[in-house]
XYZ file of C-alpha atoms in Angstrom:
127
model
C -6.491 10.086 -12.352
C -8.687 9.818 -15.382
C -11.778 11.281 -13.719
C -10.951 14.196 -11.468
C -14.533 14.413 -10.267
C -14.341 11.070 -8.498
C -10.665 10.860 -7.521
C -8.665 13.004 -5.161
C -5.353 13.850 -6.748
C -3.623 16.299 -4.448
C -4.231 14.959 -0.935
C -0.845 13.940 0.503
C -0.096 11.010 2.780
C 2.521 11.475 5.474
C 5.316 8.987 6.146
C 8.301 9.191 8.469
C 11.927 8.339 7.776
C 12.525 8.209 11.521
C 10.239 5.748 13.336
C 11.376 7.096 16.694
C 10.063 10.532 15.758
C 6.813 8.954 14.583
C 6.425 7.053 17.853
C 7.233 10.185 19.859
C 4.578 12.204 18.037
C 2.054 9.408 18.623
C 3.370 8.816 22.164
C 3.345 5.082 21.437
C 6.345 2.958 22.393
C 4.443 -0.247 23.134
C 5.875 -3.524 21.859
C 2.319 -4.782 21.194
C 1.344 -2.370 18.401
C -2.258 -1.590 17.558
C -1.010 0.305 14.491
C 1.100 -2.527 13.058
C -0.334 -2.083 9.546
C 0.633 1.612 9.468
C 4.145 0.764 10.695
C 4.548 -1.835 7.926
C 3.211 0.605 5.325
C 5.712 3.226 6.489
C 8.531 0.643 6.348
C 7.700 -0.364 2.764
C 7.456 3.301 1.765
C 10.864 4.233 3.156
C 12.582 1.151 1.724
C 11.142 1.736 -1.767
C 12.104 5.391 -1.572
C 15.682 4.416 -0.643
C 15.748 2.325 -3.835
C 14.799 5.403 -5.875
C 11.257 4.278 -6.683
C 8.659 6.887 -7.531
C 5.546 6.082 -5.536
C 1.994 7.293 -5.814
C -1.190 6.254 -4.115
C -4.787 6.133 -5.205
C -7.831 7.391 -3.340
C -11.332 8.258 -4.504
C -13.849 10.631 -2.977
C -15.760 7.542 -1.836
C -12.616 6.566 0.167
C -11.497 3.620 -1.940
C -7.731 3.577 -1.456
C -4.666 1.637 -2.587
C -1.514 2.180 -0.505
C 0.964 2.497 -3.376
C 0.986 2.584 -7.136
C 4.380 1.600 -8.544
C 4.773 1.421 -12.324
C 0.969 1.424 -12.642
C 0.722 -1.673 -10.401
C -1.252 -1.535 -7.142
C 0.459 -2.469 -3.881
C -1.450 -3.019 -0.645
C 0.210 -3.466 2.731
C -1.693 -5.793 5.058
C -0.894 -7.744 8.194
C -2.643 -10.780 6.658
C -2.642 -11.860 2.978
C -6.084 -10.686 1.878
C -7.484 -8.318 -0.728
C -9.873 -5.438 -0.207
C -12.756 -3.886 -2.113
C -10.545 -0.884 -2.822
C -7.895 -3.127 -4.391
C -10.523 -4.753 -6.626
C -11.919 -1.341 -7.488
C -8.492 -0.218 -8.746
C -7.984 -3.458 -10.704
C -11.385 -3.205 -12.377
C -10.872 0.446 -13.294
C -7.254 0.421 -14.522
C -6.712 -3.216 -15.607
C -3.089 -3.677 -14.434
C -1.320 -6.914 -15.338
C 0.059 -7.386 -11.795
C -0.778 -6.316 -8.275
C 0.786 -7.047 -4.892
C -0.499 -7.747 -1.422
C 2.439 -7.495 0.962
C 1.951 -9.053 4.388
C 3.545 -11.163 7.100
C 2.668 -14.414 5.284
C 2.905 -15.780 1.752
C -0.117 -17.028 -0.160
C -0.631 -18.488 -3.608
C -1.044 -15.919 -6.399
C -4.380 -15.717 -8.167
C -5.817 -14.085 -11.263
C -8.651 -11.621 -10.806
C -10.103 -9.614 -13.723
C -6.976 -10.330 -15.782
C -4.617 -9.148 -13.019
C -2.180 -11.517 -11.344
C -2.392 -10.775 -7.627
C 0.883 -11.715 -5.942
C 0.885 -12.343 -2.190
C 4.394 -11.876 -0.781
C 6.026 -11.290 2.576
C 7.671 -8.020 3.502
C 11.145 -9.527 3.374
C 10.616 -11.181 -0.016
C 9.199 -7.997 -1.530
C 12.092 -5.888 -0.282
C 14.773 -8.357 -1.394
């Protein structure tokens, strides 16, 4: 954080290594998930952690949030390949060269404010 007045720096996010424990706590074992995005985000987190990656996330007091920051590059986990205002907010503030939207479907990359936004599937990203 460059401006501690506008960004929250010490608020943790909680992820689970054991999805069964997560589902038990939530009492949700349905095959049709309403929390599919959170499950995907947790999956990406645990897989990156297994690979020894140091992950951070970004959130402001105005609730702009990016799921992960890896090597100063923003990563958003979505069920569909789309960007968010929060993602653009991070790009405009920090000017990364690359960013990633990870979802169930591929899409063509595009350049936005000098940042190449890569749209990749979960399996391609984790390969």
